PDB file of C-alpha atoms and ligand atoms in Angstrom:
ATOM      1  CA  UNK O   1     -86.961  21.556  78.311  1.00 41.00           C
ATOM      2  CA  UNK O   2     -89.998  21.263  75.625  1.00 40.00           C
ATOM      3  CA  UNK O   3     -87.984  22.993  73.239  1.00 42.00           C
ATOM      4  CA  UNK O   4     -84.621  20.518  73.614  1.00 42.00           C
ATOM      5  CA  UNK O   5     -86.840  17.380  73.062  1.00 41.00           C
ATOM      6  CA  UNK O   6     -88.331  18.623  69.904  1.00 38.00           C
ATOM      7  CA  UNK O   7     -84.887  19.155  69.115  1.00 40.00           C
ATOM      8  CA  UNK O   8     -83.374  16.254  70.220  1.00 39.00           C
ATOM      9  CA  UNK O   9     -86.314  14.412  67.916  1.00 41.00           C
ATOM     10  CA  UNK O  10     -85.433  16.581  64.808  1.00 39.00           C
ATOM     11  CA  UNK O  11     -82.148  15.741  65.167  1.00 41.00           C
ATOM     12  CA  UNK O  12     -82.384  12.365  65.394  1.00 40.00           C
ATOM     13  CA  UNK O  13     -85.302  12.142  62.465  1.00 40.00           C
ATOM     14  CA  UNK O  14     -83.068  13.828  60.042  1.00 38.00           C
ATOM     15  CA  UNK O  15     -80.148  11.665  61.653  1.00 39.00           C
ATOM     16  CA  UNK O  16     -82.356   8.388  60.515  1.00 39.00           C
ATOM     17  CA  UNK O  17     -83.580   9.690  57.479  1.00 39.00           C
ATOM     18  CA  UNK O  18     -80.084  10.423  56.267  1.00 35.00           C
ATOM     19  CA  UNK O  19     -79.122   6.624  57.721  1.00 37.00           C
ATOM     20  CA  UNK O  20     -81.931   4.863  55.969  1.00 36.00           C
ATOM     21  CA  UNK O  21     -81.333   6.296  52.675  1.00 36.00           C
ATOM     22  CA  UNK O  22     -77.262   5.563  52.670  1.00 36.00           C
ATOM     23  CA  UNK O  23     -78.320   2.274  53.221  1.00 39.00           C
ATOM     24  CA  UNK O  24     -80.457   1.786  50.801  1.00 37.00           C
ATOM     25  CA  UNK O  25     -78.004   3.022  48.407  1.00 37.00           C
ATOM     26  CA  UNK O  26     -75.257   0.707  49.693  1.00 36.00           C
ATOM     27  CA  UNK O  27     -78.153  -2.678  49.025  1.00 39.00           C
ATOM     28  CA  UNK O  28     -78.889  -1.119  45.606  1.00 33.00           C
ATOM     29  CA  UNK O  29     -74.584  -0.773  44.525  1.00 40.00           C
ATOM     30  CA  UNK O  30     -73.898  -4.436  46.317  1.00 40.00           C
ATOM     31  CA  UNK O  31     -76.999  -6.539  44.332  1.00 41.00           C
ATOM     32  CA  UNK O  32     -77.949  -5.014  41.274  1.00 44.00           C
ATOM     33  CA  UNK O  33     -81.237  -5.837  39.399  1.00 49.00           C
ATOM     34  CA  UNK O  34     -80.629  -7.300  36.162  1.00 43.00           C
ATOM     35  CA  UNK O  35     -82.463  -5.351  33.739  1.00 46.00           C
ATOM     36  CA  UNK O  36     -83.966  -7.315  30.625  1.00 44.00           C
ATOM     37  CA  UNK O  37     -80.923  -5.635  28.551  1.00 46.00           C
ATOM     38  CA  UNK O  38     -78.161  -7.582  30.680  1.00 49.00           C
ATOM     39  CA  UNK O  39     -80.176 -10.552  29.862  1.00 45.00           C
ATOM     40  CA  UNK O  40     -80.189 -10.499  26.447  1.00 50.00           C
ATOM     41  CA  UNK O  41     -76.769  -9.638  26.427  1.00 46.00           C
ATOM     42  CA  UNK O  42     -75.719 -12.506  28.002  1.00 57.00           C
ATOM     43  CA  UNK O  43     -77.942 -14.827  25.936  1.00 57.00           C
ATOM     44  CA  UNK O  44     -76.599 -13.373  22.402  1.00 58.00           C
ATOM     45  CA  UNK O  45     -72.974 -14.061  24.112  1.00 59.00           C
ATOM     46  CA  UNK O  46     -73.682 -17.713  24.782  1.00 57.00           C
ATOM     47  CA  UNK O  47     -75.087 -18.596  21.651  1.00 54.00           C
ATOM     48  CA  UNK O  48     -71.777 -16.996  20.051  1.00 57.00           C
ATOM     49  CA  UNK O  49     -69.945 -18.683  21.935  1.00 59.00           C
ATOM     50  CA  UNK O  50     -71.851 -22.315  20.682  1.00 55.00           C
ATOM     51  CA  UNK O  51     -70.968 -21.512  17.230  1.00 54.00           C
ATOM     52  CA  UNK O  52     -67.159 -22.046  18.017  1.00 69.00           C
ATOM     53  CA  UNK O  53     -66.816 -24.114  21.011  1.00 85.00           C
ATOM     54  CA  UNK O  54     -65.621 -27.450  19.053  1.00 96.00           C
ATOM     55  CA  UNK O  55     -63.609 -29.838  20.817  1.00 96.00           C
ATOM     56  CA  UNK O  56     -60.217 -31.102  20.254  1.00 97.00           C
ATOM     57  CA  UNK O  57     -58.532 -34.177  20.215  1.00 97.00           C
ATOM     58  CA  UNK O  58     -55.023 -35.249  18.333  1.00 98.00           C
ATOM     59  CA  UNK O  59     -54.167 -38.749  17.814  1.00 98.00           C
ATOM     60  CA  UNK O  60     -50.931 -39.292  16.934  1.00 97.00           C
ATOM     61  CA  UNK O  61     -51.004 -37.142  13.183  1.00 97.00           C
ATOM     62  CA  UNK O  62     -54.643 -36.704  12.999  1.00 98.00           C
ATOM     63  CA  UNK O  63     -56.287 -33.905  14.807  1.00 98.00           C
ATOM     64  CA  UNK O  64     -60.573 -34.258  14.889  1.00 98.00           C
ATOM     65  CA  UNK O  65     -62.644 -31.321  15.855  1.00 98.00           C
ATOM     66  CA  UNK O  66     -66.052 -32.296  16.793  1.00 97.00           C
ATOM     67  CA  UNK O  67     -68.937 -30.730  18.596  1.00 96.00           C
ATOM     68  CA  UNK O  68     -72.791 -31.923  18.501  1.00 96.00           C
ATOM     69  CA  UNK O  69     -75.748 -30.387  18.607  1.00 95.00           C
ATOM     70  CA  UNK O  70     -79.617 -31.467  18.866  1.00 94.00           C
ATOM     71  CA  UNK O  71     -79.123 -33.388  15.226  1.00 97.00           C
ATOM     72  CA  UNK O  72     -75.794 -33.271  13.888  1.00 98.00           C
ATOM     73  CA  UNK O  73     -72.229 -34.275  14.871  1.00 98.00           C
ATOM     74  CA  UNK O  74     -70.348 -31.789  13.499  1.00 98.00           C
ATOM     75  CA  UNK O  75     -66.735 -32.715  12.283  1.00 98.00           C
ATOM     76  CA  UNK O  76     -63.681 -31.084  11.542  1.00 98.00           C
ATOM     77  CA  UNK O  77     -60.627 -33.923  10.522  1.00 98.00           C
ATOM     78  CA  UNK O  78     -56.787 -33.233   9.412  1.00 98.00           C
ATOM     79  CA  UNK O  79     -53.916 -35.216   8.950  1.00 98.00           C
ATOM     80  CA  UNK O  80     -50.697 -34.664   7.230  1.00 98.00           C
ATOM     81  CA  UNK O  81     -50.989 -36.245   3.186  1.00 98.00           C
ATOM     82  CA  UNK O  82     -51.840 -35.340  -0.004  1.00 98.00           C
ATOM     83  CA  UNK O  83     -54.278 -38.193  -0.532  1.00 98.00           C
ATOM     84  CA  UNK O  84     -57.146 -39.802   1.895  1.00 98.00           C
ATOM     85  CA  UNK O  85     -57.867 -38.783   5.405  1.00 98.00           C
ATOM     86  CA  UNK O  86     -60.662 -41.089   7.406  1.00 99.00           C
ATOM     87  CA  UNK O  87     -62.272 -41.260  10.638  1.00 98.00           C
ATOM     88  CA  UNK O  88     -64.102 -44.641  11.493  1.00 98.00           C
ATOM     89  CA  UNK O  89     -66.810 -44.828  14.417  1.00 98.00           C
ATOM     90  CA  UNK O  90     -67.281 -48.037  17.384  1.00 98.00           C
ATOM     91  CA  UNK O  91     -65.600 -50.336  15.422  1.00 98.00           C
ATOM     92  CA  UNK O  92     -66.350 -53.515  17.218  1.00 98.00           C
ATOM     93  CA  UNK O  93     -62.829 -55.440  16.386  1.00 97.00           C
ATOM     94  CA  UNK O  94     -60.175 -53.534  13.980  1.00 98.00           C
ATOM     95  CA  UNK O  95     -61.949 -51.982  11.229  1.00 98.00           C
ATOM     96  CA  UNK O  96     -65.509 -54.086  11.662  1.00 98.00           C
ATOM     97  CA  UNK O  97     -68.410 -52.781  11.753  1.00 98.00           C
ATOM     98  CA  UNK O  98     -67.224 -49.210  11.933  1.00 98.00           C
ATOM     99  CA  UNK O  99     -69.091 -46.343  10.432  1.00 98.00           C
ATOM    100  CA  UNK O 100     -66.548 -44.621   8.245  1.00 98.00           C
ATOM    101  CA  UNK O 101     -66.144 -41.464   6.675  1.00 98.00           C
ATOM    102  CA  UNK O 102     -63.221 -40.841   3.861  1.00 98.00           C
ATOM    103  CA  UNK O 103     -62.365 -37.965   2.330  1.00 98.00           C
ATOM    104  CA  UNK O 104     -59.666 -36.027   0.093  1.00 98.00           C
ATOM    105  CA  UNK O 105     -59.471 -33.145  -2.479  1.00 98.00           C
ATOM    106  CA  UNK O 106     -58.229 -33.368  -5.409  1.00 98.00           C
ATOM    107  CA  UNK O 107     -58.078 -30.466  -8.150  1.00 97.00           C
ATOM    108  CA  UNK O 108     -59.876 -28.288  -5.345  1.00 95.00           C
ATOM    109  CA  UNK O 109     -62.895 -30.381  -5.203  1.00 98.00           C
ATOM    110  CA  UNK O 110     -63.509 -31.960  -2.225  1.00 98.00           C
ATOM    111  CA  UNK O 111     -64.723 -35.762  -2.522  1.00 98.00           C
ATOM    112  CA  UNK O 112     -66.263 -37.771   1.159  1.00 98.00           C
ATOM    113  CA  UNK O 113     -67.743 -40.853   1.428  1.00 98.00           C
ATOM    114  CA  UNK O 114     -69.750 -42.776   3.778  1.00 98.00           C
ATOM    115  CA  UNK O 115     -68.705 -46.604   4.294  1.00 98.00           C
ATOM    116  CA  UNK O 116     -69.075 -49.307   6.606  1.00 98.00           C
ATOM    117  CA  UNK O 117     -66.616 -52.010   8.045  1.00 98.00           C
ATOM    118  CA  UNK O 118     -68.074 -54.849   6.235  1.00 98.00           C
ATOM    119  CA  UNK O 119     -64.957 -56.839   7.782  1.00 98.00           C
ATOM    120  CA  UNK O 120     -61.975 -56.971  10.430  1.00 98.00           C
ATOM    121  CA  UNK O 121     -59.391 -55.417   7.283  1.00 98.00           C
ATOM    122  CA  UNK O 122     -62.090 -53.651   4.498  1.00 98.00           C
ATOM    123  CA  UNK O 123     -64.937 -51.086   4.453  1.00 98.00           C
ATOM    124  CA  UNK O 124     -67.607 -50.521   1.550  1.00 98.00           C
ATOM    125  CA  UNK O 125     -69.562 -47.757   0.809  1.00 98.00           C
ATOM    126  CA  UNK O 126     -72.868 -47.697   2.559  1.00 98.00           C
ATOM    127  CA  UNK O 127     -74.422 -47.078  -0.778  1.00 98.00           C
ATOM    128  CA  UNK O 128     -72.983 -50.640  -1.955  1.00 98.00           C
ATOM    129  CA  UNK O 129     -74.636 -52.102   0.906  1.00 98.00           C
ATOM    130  CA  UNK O 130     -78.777 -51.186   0.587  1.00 98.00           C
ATOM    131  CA  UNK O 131     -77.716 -48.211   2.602  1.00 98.00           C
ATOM    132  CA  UNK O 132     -77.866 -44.600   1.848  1.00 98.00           C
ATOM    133  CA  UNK O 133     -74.476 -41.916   1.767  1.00 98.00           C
ATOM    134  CA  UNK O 134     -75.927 -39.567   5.239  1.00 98.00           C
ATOM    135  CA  UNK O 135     -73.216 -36.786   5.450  1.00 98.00           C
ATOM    136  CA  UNK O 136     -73.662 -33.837   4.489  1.00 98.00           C
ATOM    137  CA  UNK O 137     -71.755 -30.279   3.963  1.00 98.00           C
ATOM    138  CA  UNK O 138     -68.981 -32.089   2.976  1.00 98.00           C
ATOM    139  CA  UNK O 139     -65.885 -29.546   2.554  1.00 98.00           C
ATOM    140  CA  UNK O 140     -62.301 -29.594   2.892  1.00 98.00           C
ATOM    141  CA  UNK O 141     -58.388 -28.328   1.499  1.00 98.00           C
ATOM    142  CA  UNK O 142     -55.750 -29.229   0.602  1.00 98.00           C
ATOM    143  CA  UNK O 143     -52.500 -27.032   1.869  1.00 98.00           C
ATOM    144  CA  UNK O 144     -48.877 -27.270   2.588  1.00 98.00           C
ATOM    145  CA  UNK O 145     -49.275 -31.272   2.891  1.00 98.00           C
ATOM    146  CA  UNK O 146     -52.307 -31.230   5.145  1.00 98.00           C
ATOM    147  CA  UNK O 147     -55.616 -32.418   4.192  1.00 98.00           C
ATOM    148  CA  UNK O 148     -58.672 -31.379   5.671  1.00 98.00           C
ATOM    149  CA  UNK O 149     -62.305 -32.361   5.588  1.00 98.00           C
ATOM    150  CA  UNK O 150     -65.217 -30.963   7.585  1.00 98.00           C
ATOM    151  CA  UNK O 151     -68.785 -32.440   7.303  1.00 98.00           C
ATOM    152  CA  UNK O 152     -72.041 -33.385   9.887  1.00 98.00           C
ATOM    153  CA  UNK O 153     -73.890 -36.730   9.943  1.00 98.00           C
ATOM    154  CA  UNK O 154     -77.200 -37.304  11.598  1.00 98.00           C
ATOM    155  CA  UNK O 155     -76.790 -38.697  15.717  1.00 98.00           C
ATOM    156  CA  UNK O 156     -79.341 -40.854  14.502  1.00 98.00           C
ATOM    157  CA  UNK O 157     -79.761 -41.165   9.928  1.00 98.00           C
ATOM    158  CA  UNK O 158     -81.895 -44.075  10.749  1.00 98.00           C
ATOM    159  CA  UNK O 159     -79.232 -46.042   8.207  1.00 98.00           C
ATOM    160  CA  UNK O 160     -78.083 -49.336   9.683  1.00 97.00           C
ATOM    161  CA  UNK O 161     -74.632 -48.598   8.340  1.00 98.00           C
ATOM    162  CA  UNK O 162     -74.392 -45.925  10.555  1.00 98.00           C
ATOM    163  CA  UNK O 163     -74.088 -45.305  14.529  1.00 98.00           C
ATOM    164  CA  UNK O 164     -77.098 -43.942  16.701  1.00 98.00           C
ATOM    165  CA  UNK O 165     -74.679 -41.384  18.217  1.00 98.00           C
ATOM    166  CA  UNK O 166     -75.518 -40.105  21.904  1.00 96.00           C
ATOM    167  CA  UNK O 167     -74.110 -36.488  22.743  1.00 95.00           C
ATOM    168  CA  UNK O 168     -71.709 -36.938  25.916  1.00 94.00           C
ATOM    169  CA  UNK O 169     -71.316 -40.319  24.757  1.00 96.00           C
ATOM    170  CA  UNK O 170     -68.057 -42.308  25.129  1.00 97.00           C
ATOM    171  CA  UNK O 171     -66.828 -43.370  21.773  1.00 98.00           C
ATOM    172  CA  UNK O 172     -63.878 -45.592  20.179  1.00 98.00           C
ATOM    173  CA  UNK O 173     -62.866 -43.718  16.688  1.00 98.00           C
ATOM    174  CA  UNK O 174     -59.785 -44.961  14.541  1.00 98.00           C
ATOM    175  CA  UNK O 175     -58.256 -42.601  12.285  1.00 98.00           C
ATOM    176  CA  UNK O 176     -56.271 -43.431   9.185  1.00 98.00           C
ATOM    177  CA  UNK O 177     -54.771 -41.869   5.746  1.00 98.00           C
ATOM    178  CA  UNK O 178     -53.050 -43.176   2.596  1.00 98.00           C
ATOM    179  CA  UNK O 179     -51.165 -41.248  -0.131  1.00 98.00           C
ATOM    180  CA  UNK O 180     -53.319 -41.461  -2.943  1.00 98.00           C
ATOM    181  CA  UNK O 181     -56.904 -39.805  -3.990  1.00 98.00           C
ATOM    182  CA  UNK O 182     -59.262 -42.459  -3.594  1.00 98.00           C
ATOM    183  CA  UNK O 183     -61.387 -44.709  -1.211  1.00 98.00           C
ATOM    184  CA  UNK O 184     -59.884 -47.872  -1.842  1.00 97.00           C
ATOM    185  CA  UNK O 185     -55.793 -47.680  -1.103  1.00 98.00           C
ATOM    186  CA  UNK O 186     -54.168 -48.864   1.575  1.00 98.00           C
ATOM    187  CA  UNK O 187     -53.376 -46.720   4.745  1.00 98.00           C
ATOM    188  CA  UNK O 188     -49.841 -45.613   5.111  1.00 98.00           C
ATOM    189  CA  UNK O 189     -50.692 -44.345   9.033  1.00 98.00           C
ATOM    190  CA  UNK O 190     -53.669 -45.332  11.343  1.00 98.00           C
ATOM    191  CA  UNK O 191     -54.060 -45.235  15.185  1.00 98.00           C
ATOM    192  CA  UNK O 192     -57.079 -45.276  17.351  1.00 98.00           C
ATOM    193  CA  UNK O 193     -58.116 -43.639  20.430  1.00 98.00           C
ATOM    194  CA  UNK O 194     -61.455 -42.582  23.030  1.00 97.00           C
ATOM    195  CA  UNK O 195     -63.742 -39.809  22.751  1.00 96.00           C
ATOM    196  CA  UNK O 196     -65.002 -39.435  26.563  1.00 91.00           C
ATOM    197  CA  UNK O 197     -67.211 -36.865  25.780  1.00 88.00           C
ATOM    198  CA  UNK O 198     -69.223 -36.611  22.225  1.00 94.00           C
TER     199      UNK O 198
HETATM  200  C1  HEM F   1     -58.799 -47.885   2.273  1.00 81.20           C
HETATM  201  C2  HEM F   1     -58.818 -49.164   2.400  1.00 81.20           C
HETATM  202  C3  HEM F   1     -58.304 -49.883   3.614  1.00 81.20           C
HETATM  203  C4  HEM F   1     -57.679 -51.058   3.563  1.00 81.20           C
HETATM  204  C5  HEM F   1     -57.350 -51.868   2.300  1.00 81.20           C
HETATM  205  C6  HEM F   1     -57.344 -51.455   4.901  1.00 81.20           C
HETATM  206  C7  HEM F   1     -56.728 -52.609   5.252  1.00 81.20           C
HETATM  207  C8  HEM F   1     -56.353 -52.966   6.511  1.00 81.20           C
HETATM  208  C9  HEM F   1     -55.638 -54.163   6.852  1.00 81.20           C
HETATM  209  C10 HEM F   1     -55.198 -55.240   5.856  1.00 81.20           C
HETATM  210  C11 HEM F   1     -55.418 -54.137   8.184  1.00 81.20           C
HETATM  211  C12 HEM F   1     -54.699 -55.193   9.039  1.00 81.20           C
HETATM  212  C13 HEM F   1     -53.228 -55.020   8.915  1.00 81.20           C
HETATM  213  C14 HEM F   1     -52.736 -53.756   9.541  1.00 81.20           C
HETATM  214  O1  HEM F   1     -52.907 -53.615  10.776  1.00 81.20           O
HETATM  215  O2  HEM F   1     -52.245 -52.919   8.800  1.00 81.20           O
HETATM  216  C15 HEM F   1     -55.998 -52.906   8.696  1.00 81.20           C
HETATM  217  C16 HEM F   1     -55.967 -52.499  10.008  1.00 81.20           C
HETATM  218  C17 HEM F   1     -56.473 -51.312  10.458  1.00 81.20           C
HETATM  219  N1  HEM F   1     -57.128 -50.364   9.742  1.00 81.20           N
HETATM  220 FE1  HEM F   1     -57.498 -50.434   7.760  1.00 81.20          FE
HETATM  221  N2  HEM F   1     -57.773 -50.486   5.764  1.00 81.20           N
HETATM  222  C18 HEM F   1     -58.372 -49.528   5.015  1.00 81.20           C
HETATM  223  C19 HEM F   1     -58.966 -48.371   5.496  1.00 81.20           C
HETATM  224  C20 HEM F   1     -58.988 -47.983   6.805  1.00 81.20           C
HETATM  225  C21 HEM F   1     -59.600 -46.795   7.312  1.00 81.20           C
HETATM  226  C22 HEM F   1     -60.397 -45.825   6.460  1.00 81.20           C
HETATM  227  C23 HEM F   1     -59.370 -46.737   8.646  1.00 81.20           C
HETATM  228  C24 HEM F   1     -59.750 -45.733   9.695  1.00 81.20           C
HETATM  229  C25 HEM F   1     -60.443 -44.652   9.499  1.00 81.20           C
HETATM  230  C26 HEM F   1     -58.603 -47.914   8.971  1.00 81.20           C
HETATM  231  C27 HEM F   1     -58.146 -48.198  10.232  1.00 81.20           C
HETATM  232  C28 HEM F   1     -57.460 -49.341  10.568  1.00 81.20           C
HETATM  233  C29 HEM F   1     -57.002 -49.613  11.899  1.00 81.20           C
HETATM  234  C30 HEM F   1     -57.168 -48.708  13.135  1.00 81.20           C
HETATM  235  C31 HEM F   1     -56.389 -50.861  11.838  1.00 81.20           C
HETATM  236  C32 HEM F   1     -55.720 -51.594  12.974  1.00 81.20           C
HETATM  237  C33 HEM F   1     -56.786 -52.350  13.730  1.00 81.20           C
HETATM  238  C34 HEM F   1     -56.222 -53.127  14.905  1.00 81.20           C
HETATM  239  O3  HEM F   1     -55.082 -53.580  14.840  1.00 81.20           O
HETATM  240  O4  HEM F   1     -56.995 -53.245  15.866  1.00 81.20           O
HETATM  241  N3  HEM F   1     -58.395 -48.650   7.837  1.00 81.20           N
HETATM  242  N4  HEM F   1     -56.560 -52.218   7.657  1.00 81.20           N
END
């Protein structure tokens, strides 16, 4: 009788040990730790991923690629011609008071310029005005009939011929280009449209 207890308890000790450890392996394969590598790994991948997450909006013939970051809107602008391509920012009636940046290349050098909507039909560079020219890394090309220009400008240059520009802001931009390789022609397309979220 002794000798079938201390069995029975055996039994049932090894029976519980065996439990207990199963199900501490089934907790350790259903919520994994994250160790300090996964972390990192994940970070790196994010920051990546920052470098190329631009956003995308096409008006009409222009397409604008923008993203912001704690400084700089970033900007990325295209539109079918040979000559001028321009984006213009919160205009408060047609062209006024817009903060607008022109660009084009000609002979493979890249010419942008920073100008203000001194009225409802005309824009002058901010230089002209007591004002200083803010963008910078000012790029672009010029292939198959497509112009493109990429360049940053300060959310806030401190310039009163530019825009104090709030990330996630809503914005009205206009967008225009002429044929020829200057600042001064007249536009041969233009539309306007909303960015919800700068
Ligand atoms: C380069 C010199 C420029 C000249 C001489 C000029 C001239 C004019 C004139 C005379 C108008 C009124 C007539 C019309 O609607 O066509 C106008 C309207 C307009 N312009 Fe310009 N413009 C110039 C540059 C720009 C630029 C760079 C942009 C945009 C980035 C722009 C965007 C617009 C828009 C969106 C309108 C229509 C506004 C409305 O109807 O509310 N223009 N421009």
């Amino acid at each position: 009788m002794i000798k079938r207890s201390v069995a029975l308890l055996l039994g049932m000790g090894l029976f519980l040990g065996c439990a207990s450890k199963t199900k501490g392996q089934e907790e350790i394969e259903q919520s994994p730790e994250p160790t300090s590598q996964d972390i990192t790994v994940e970070e790196d991948s994010v920051e990546e991923s920052l470098e190329v997450l631009y956003n995308k909006l096409a008006a009409g013939d222009f397409t604008m690629e923008w993203m912001t970051d704690n400084e700089y809107l970033h900007v990325k602008l295209s539109a079918p011609t040979t000559g001028w391509v321009a984006l213009g920012i919160a205009p408060s009636s047609m062209m006024k008071d817009a903060d607008f940046i022109m660009g084009y290349v000609k002979g493979g050098e890249v010419y942008v310029s920073d100008e203000y909507g001194n009225s409802a039909t005309s824009h002058t560079p901010d230089t002209d005005l007591g004002g200083k020219d803010n963008i910078l890394d000012k790029a672009g090309s010029e292939a198959d009939g497509v112009t493109r220009i990429s360049f940053k400008i300060p959310l806030n240059s401190g310039d009163s011929y530019d825009k104090i520009l709030e990330p996630g802001g809503t914005y009205k931009v206009i967008f225009a280009y002429g044929s020829s390789d200057d600042f001064t022609s007249y536009h041969k397309k233009k539309t306007s449209a909303e960015i919800e979220a700068l």
